[in-house]
Amino acid sequence: MRADLFIDLGNSRIKWRLGAGQPQQAVEYGNGPLDAVLNDVWKKLPSPEHIWLASVAPDRIRRALQSWTSRAWGVIPHVVTVQPEACGVSCGYQDPGQLGVDRWMAIIAAHDVCPGGACVVDCGTATTLDVLDSNGRHLGGFILPGVTMMRRILARETGLNPALGVTQSMEWGNSTASCIDLGIYKSVVSLIEQSVERLQAAGVCDPGVILTGGACSLIKPHLQLAHEHRDALVLDGMETFVQEPGK
């Protein structure tokens, strides 16, 4: 029996899982031809039964991926979208269509992991934070530039050079690079801690903190709160989502 292929197509990386519960695989796809990347990593994969695609990439990238799977396997991906409610979770956006589908899948997965409430932090090209109460209500969240983007903006808009020096202290920067890095890391940590404290103080919930995304390893050493690191959170949410009746 052929397995299903789950794909999380981001702004800079493709992450996938062939078969429920299998390890996540990932590759950077950059600015070059997508076909060359997919030929390298997928050409030897067995043909999947179904393909489920959650994409926040530009439409041209999504179309190129769909064209590749159609040619290689004769399978067109089912594109996963955001609904007002799914899998016991309700979307907090006034217009659910504006919420990134990767965030929605991560929220659905987080509800399974932390049914008493969750604070979901995805450290990718952008850093996003979403909060979920114990009733499965998505209360909203925040979006800020990702770690690499913050460094790039500082380098472009100021005379600071983040390439000079290294980060050695966990507390205070002692070079331009360490001041920049620690400022970025601790700003994300402060946002996480403040969000959790506000939920607790308001009696909304005592949320579990879940980190995901390629840059979360940079944030983890500075976070004093108990937390879980789940690299495949979006793919986990996709598996839960497609098992719901009617999908």
mmCIF file of N, CA and C in Angstrom, residues 39-132:
data_model
loop_
_atom_site.group_PDB
_atom_site.id
_atom_site.type_symbol
_atom_site.label_atom_id
_atom_site.label_comp_id
_atom_site.label_asym_id
_atom_site.label_seq_id
_atom_site.Cartn_x
_atom_site.Cartn_y
_atom_site.Cartn_z
ATOM 1 N N ASN A 39 14.253 17.173 -8.165
ATOM 2 C CA ASN A 39 14.890 16.009 -8.801
ATOM 3 C C ASN A 39 15.929 15.388 -7.885
ATOM 4 N N ASP A 40 16.617 16.228 -7.156
ATOM 5 C CA ASP A 40 17.688 15.743 -6.280
ATOM 6 C C ASP A 40 17.145 14.997 -5.068
ATOM 7 N N VAL A 41 16.048 15.504 -4.473
ATOM 8 C CA VAL A 41 15.599 14.936 -3.191
ATOM 9 C C VAL A 41 14.405 13.994 -3.315
ATOM 10 N N TRP A 42 13.627 14.099 -4.402
ATOM 11 C CA TRP A 42 12.397 13.315 -4.497
ATOM 12 C C TRP A 42 12.392 12.278 -5.620
ATOM 13 N N LYS A 43 13.348 12.346 -6.530
ATOM 14 C CA LYS A 43 13.265 11.501 -7.720
ATOM 15 C C LYS A 43 13.209 10.016 -7.385
ATOM 16 N N LYS A 44 13.880 9.611 -6.306
ATOM 17 C CA LYS A 44 13.924 8.196 -5.948
ATOM 18 C C LYS A 44 12.842 7.794 -4.955
ATOM 19 N N LEU A 45 11.991 8.755 -4.538
ATOM 20 C CA LEU A 45 10.898 8.391 -3.631
ATOM 21 C C LEU A 45 9.861 7.549 -4.372
ATOM 22 N N PRO A 46 9.240 6.592 -3.674
ATOM 23 C CA PRO A 46 8.139 5.853 -4.300
ATOM 24 C C PRO A 46 6.942 6.764 -4.517
ATOM 25 N N SER A 47 6.168 6.470 -5.512
ATOM 26 C CA SER A 47 4.989 7.282 -5.816
ATOM 27 C C SER A 47 4.003 7.256 -4.652
ATOM 28 N N PRO A 48 3.595 8.412 -4.145
ATOM 29 C CA PRO A 48 2.652 8.435 -3.018
ATOM 30 C C PRO A 48 1.213 8.178 -3.474
ATOM 31 N N GLU A 49 0.393 7.738 -2.523
ATOM 32 C CA GLU A 49 -1.038 7.541 -2.788
ATOM 33 C C GLU A 49 -1.729 8.887 -2.957
ATOM 34 N N HIS A 50 -1.523 9.763 -1.974
ATOM 35 C CA HIS A 50 -2.056 11.131 -2.008
ATOM 36 C C HIS A 50 -0.944 12.084 -1.593
ATOM 37 N N ILE A 51 -1.085 13.339 -2.012
ATOM 38 C CA ILE A 51 -0.152 14.380 -1.584
ATOM 39 C C ILE A 51 -0.960 15.507 -0.951
ATOM 40 N N TRP A 52 -0.533 15.896 0.239
ATOM 41 C CA TRP A 52 -1.181 16.985 0.961
ATOM 42 C C TRP A 52 -0.181 18.125 1.090
ATOM 43 N N LEU A 53 -0.569 19.323 0.637
ATOM 44 C CA LEU A 53 0.354 20.442 0.544
ATOM 45 C C LEU A 53 -0.165 21.637 1.349
ATOM 46 N N ALA A 54 0.669 22.102 2.299
ATOM 47 C CA ALA A 54 0.425 23.365 2.999
ATOM 48 C C ALA A 54 1.499 24.333 2.543
ATOM 49 N N SER A 55 1.113 25.390 1.859
ATOM 50 C CA SER A 55 2.100 26.284 1.241
ATOM 51 C C SER A 55 1.865 27.734 1.632
ATOM 52 N N VAL A 56 2.953 28.412 2.017
ATOM 53 C CA VAL A 56 2.945 29.870 2.178
ATOM 54 C C VAL A 56 3.933 30.495 1.185
ATOM 55 N N ALA A 57 4.447 29.687 0.273
ATOM 56 C CA ALA A 57 5.398 30.165 -0.734
ATOM 57 C C ALA A 57 4.653 30.945 -1.818
ATOM 58 N N PRO A 58 5.374 31.742 -2.604
ATOM 59 C CA PRO A 58 4.724 32.429 -3.733
ATOM 60 C C PRO A 58 4.029 31.433 -4.658
ATOM 61 N N ASP A 59 2.999 31.914 -5.344
ATOM 62 C CA ASP A 59 2.200 31.038 -6.204
ATOM 63 C C ASP A 59 3.045 30.336 -7.265
ATOM 64 N N ARG A 60 4.056 31.011 -7.802
ATOM 65 C CA ARG A 60 4.877 30.390 -8.848
ATOM 66 C C ARG A 60 5.639 29.180 -8.304
ATOM 67 N N ILE A 61 6.054 29.252 -7.025
ATOM 68 C CA ILE A 61 6.757 28.130 -6.418
ATOM 69 C C ILE A 61 5.788 26.975 -6.188
ATOM 70 N N ARG A 62 4.600 27.304 -5.675
ATOM 71 C CA ARG A 62 3.596 26.250 -5.447
ATOM 72 C C ARG A 62 3.213 25.572 -6.764
ATOM 73 N N ARG A 63 3.025 26.366 -7.816
ATOM 74 C CA ARG A 63 2.649 25.787 -9.111
ATOM 75 C C ARG A 63 3.774 24.920 -9.672
ATOM 76 N N ALA A 64 5.005 25.343 -9.470
ATOM 77 C CA ALA A 64 6.142 24.545 -9.951
ATOM 78 C C ALA A 64 6.201 23.204 -9.232
ATOM 79 N N LEU A 65 5.923 23.199 -7.934
ATOM 80 C CA LEU A 65 5.924 21.934 -7.182
ATOM 81 C C LEU A 65 4.773 21.038 -7.657
ATOM 82 N N GLN A 66 3.596 21.611 -7.837
ATOM 83 C CA GLN A 66 2.460 20.816 -8.302
ATOM 84 C C GLN A 66 2.724 20.234 -9.687
ATOM 85 N N SER A 67 3.369 21.010 -10.539
ATOM 86 C CA SER A 67 3.691 20.521 -11.877
ATOM 87 C C SER A 67 4.686 19.365 -11.805
ATOM 88 N N TRP A 68 5.673 19.461 -10.901
ATOM 89 C CA TRP A 68 6.668 18.401 -10.771
ATOM 90 C C TRP A 68 6.026 17.095 -10.313
ATOM 91 N N THR A 69 5.180 17.149 -9.277
ATOM 92 C CA THR A 69 4.562 15.915 -8.769
ATOM 93 C C THR A 69 3.628 15.305 -9.809
ATOM 94 N N SER A 70 2.981 16.157 -10.605
ATOM 95 C CA SER A 70 2.095 15.643 -11.651
ATOM 96 C C SER A 70 2.893 14.900 -12.721
ATOM 97 N N ARG A 71 4.035 15.465 -13.107
ATOM 98 C CA ARG A 71 4.877 14.816 -14.120
ATOM 99 C C ARG A 71 5.550 13.559 -13.571
ATOM 100 N N ALA A 72 6.073 13.643 -12.354
ATOM 101 C CA ALA A 72 6.869 12.544 -11.805
ATOM 102 C C ALA A 72 6.009 11.372 -11.352
ATOM 103 N N TRP A 73 4.867 11.673 -10.747
ATOM 104 C CA TRP A 73 4.072 10.612 -10.124
ATOM 105 C C TRP A 73 2.640 10.534 -10.628
ATOM 106 N N GLY A 74 2.223 11.523 -11.410
ATOM 107 C CA GLY A 74 0.825 11.552 -11.832
ATOM 108 C C GLY A 74 -0.123 11.865 -10.686
ATOM 109 N N VAL A 75 0.374 12.554 -9.679
ATOM 110 C CA VAL A 75 -0.444 12.889 -8.504
ATOM 111 C C VAL A 75 -0.416 14.409 -8.310
ATOM 112 N N ILE A 76 -1.588 15.022 -8.258
ATOM 113 C CA ILE A 76 -1.694 16.465 -8.019
ATOM 114 C C ILE A 76 -1.979 16.677 -6.532
ATOM 115 N N PRO A 77 -1.216 17.517 -5.857
ATOM 116 C CA PRO A 77 -1.419 17.704 -4.414
ATOM 117 C C PRO A 77 -2.776 18.316 -4.069
ATOM 118 N N HIS A 78 -3.333 17.851 -2.952
ATOM 119 C CA HIS A 78 -4.474 18.517 -2.334
ATOM 120 C C HIS A 78 -3.923 19.695 -1.530
ATOM 121 N N VAL A 79 -4.342 20.910 -1.845
ATOM 122 C CA VAL A 79 -3.851 22.096 -1.143
ATOM 123 C C VAL A 79 -4.688 22.318 0.116
ATOM 124 N N VAL A 80 -4.034 22.295 1.253
ATOM 125 C CA VAL A 80 -4.696 22.480 2.539
ATOM 126 C C VAL A 80 -4.923 23.964 2.762
ATOM 127 N N THR A 81 -6.118 24.327 3.241
ATOM 128 C CA THR A 81 -6.449 25.732 3.486
ATOM 129 C C THR A 81 -6.968 25.929 4.913
ATOM 130 N N VAL A 82 -7.085 27.179 5.307
ATOM 131 C CA VAL A 82 -7.543 27.534 6.652
ATOM 132 C C VAL A 82 -9.066 27.653 6.655
ATOM 133 N N GLN A 83 -9.707 27.048 7.658
ATOM 134 C CA GLN A 83 -11.151 27.162 7.849
ATOM 135 C C GLN A 83 -11.437 27.866 9.179
ATOM 136 N N PRO A 84 -12.637 28.375 9.342
ATOM 137 C CA PRO A 84 -12.973 28.988 10.630
ATOM 138 C C PRO A 84 -12.855 28.014 11.800
ATOM 139 N N GLU A 85 -13.148 26.716 11.554
ATOM 140 C CA GLU A 85 -13.037 25.705 12.610
ATOM 141 C C GLU A 85 -12.558 24.396 11.991
ATOM 142 N N ALA A 86 -11.725 23.687 12.736
ATOM 143 C CA ALA A 86 -11.267 22.359 12.299
ATOM 144 C C ALA A 86 -10.606 21.663 13.473
ATOM 145 N N CYS A 87 -10.851 20.369 13.605
ATOM 146 C CA CYS A 87 -10.155 19.522 14.581
ATOM 147 C C CYS A 87 -10.262 20.060 16.006
ATOM 148 N N GLY A 88 -11.409 20.613 16.336
ATOM 149 C CA GLY A 88 -11.622 21.122 17.687
ATOM 150 C C GLY A 88 -11.021 22.483 17.952
ATOM 151 N N VAL A 89 -10.524 23.155 16.909
ATOM 152 C CA VAL A 89 -9.890 24.464 17.056
ATOM 153 C C VAL A 89 -10.668 25.488 16.238
ATOM 154 N N SER A 90 -10.878 26.669 16.810
ATOM 155 C CA SER A 90 -11.522 27.762 16.085
ATOM 156 C C SER A 90 -10.501 28.857 15.812
ATOM 157 N N CYS A 91 -10.543 29.407 14.599
ATOM 158 C CA CYS A 91 -9.573 30.407 14.168
ATOM 159 C C CYS A 91 -9.921 31.771 14.749
ATOM 160 N N GLY A 92 -8.908 32.460 15.280
ATOM 161 C CA GLY A 92 -9.126 33.762 15.899
ATOM 162 C C GLY A 92 -9.067 34.930 14.946
ATOM 163 N N TYR A 93 -8.724 34.700 13.682
ATOM 164 C CA TYR A 93 -8.660 35.795 12.719
ATOM 165 C C TYR A 93 -10.063 36.205 12.283
ATOM 166 N N GLN A 94 -10.282 37.518 12.105
ATOM 167 C CA GLN A 94 -11.560 37.975 11.567
ATOM 168 C C GLN A 94 -11.786 37.414 10.166
ATOM 169 N N ASP A 95 -10.718 37.359 9.383
ATOM 170 C CA ASP A 95 -10.755 36.730 8.059
ATOM 171 C C ASP A 95 -9.796 35.546 8.105
ATOM 172 N N PRO A 96 -10.296 34.325 8.316
ATOM 173 C CA PRO A 96 -9.400 33.164 8.431
ATOM 174 C C PRO A 96 -8.467 32.984 7.239
ATOM 175 N N GLY A 97 -8.874 33.452 6.067
ATOM 176 C CA GLY A 97 -8.047 33.310 4.883
ATOM 177 C C GLY A 97 -6.744 34.083 4.953
ATOM 178 N N GLN A 98 -6.638 35.037 5.884
ATOM 179 C CA GLN A 98 -5.402 35.802 6.030
ATOM 180 C C GLN A 98 -4.379 35.093 6.903
ATOM 181 N N LEU A 99 -4.798 34.085 7.653
ATOM 182 C CA LEU A 99 -3.873 33.343 8.508
ATOM 183 C C LEU A 99 -3.054 32.380 7.659
ATOM 184 N N GLY A 100 -1.754 32.362 7.864
ATOM 185 C CA GLY A 100 -0.912 31.425 7.134
ATOM 186 C C GLY A 100 -1.290 29.991 7.454
ATOM 187 N N VAL A 101 -1.397 29.160 6.422
ATOM 188 C CA VAL A 101 -1.837 27.780 6.630
ATOM 189 C C VAL A 101 -0.827 27.004 7.467
ATOM 190 N N ASP A 102 0.449 27.386 7.413
ATOM 191 C CA ASP A 102 1.436 26.719 8.262
ATOM 192 C C ASP A 102 1.161 26.992 9.736
ATOM 193 N N ARG A 103 0.779 28.224 10.051
ATOM 194 C CA ARG A 103 0.406 28.550 11.435
ATOM 195 C C ARG A 103 -0.837 27.766 11.851
ATOM 196 N N TRP A 104 -1.801 27.643 10.947
ATOM 197 C CA TRP A 104 -3.040 26.929 11.262
ATOM 198 C C TRP A 104 -2.774 25.450 11.545
ATOM 199 N N MET A 105 -1.934 24.835 10.738
ATOM 200 C CA MET A 105 -1.596 23.431 10.969
ATOM 201 C C MET A 105 -0.825 23.263 12.284
ATOM 202 N N ALA A 106 0.076 24.210 12.583
ATOM 203 C CA ALA A 106 0.822 24.150 13.842
ATOM 204 C C ALA A 106 -0.104 24.320 15.040
ATOM 205 N N ILE A 107 -1.095 25.186 14.915
ATOM 206 C CA ILE A 107 -2.066 25.400 15.999
ATOM 207 C C ILE A 107 -2.876 24.121 16.242
ATOM 208 N N ILE A 108 -3.302 23.464 15.160
ATOM 209 C CA ILE A 108 -4.062 22.216 15.291
ATOM 210 C C ILE A 108 -3.217 21.159 15.996
ATOM 211 N N ALA A 109 -1.951 21.044 15.614
ATOM 212 C CA ALA A 109 -1.064 20.078 16.269
ATOM 213 C C ALA A 109 -0.858 20.441 17.737
ATOM 214 N N ALA A 110 -0.700 21.724 18.028
ATOM 215 C CA ALA A 110 -0.465 22.163 19.403
ATOM 216 C C ALA A 110 -1.659 21.850 20.303
ATOM 217 N N HIS A 111 -2.855 21.907 19.739
ATOM 218 C CA HIS A 111 -4.056 21.587 20.525
ATOM 219 C C HIS A 111 -4.045 20.131 20.967
ATOM 220 N N ASP A 112 -3.500 19.251 20.123
ATOM 221 C CA ASP A 112 -3.355 17.844 20.502
ATOM 222 C C ASP A 112 -2.310 17.671 21.598
ATOM 223 N N VAL A 113 -1.194 18.405 21.464
ATOM 224 C CA VAL A 113 -0.085 18.265 22.403
ATOM 225 C C VAL A 113 -0.403 18.906 23.741
ATOM 226 N N CYS A 114 -1.035 20.088 23.716
ATOM 227 C CA CYS A 114 -1.319 20.864 24.932
ATOM 228 C C CYS A 114 -2.796 21.244 24.949
ATOM 229 N N PRO A 115 -3.692 20.306 25.263
ATOM 230 C CA PRO A 115 -5.121 20.616 25.226
ATOM 231 C C PRO A 115 -5.549 21.654 26.261
ATOM 232 N N GLY A 116 -4.718 21.905 27.254
ATOM 233 C CA GLY A 116 -5.043 22.915 28.259
ATOM 234 C C GLY A 116 -4.680 24.325 27.850
ATOM 235 N N GLY A 117 -4.165 24.502 26.644
ATOM 236 C CA GLY A 117 -3.760 25.814 26.147
ATOM 237 C C GLY A 117 -2.330 25.768 25.659
ATOM 238 N N ALA A 118 -2.016 26.596 24.680
ATOM 239 C CA ALA A 118 -0.685 26.531 24.080
ATOM 240 C C ALA A 118 -0.222 27.896 23.608
ATOM 241 N N CYS A 119 1.084 28.066 23.643
ATOM 242 C CA CYS A 119 1.763 29.210 23.030
ATOM 243 C C CYS A 119 2.711 28.609 21.993
ATOM 244 N N VAL A 120 2.408 28.840 20.720
ATOM 245 C CA VAL A 120 3.135 28.206 19.624
ATOM 246 C C VAL A 120 4.058 29.237 18.974
ATOM 247 N N VAL A 121 5.346 28.939 18.944
ATOM 248 C CA VAL A 121 6.333 29.873 18.401
ATOM 249 C C VAL A 121 7.063 29.196 17.247
ATOM 250 N N ASP A 122 6.943 29.778 16.068
ATOM 251 C CA ASP A 122 7.605 29.250 14.874
ATOM 252 C C ASP A 122 8.702 30.224 14.461
ATOM 253 N N CYS A 123 9.946 29.781 14.563
ATOM 254 C CA CYS A 123 11.099 30.627 14.255
ATOM 255 C C CYS A 123 11.622 30.285 12.872
ATOM 256 N N GLY A 124 11.044 30.885 11.867
ATOM 257 C CA GLY A 124 11.440 30.619 10.497
ATOM 258 C C GLY A 124 11.885 31.892 9.807
ATOM 259 N N THR A 125 11.538 32.047 8.531
ATOM 260 C CA THR A 125 11.848 33.281 7.811
ATOM 261 C C THR A 125 11.256 34.465 8.552
ATOM 262 N N ALA A 126 10.032 34.304 9.016
ATOM 263 C CA ALA A 126 9.426 35.208 9.997
ATOM 264 C C ALA A 126 9.291 34.443 11.305
ATOM 265 N N THR A 127 9.222 35.162 12.398
ATOM 266 C CA THR A 127 8.921 34.550 13.687
ATOM 267 C C THR A 127 7.459 34.827 13.999
ATOM 268 N N THR A 128 6.703 33.779 14.264
ATOM 269 C CA THR A 128 5.293 33.944 14.596
ATOM 270 C C THR A 128 5.012 33.350 15.965
ATOM 271 N N LEU A 129 4.072 33.944 16.661
ATOM 272 C CA LEU A 129 3.610 33.431 17.951
ATOM 273 C C LEU A 129 2.096 33.396 17.919
ATOM 274 N N ASP A 130 1.513 32.267 18.281
ATOM 275 C CA ASP A 130 0.063 32.109 18.349
ATOM 276 C C ASP A 130 -0.319 31.510 19.687
ATOM 277 N N VAL A 131 -1.450 31.987 20.252
ATOM 278 C CA VAL A 131 -1.905 31.459 21.532
ATOM 279 C C VAL A 131 -3.272 30.807 21.368
ATOM 280 N N LEU A 132 -3.461 29.762 22.137
ATOM 281 C CA LEU A 132 -4.644 28.902 22.061
ATOM 282 C C LEU A 132 -5.107 28.625 23.474
#
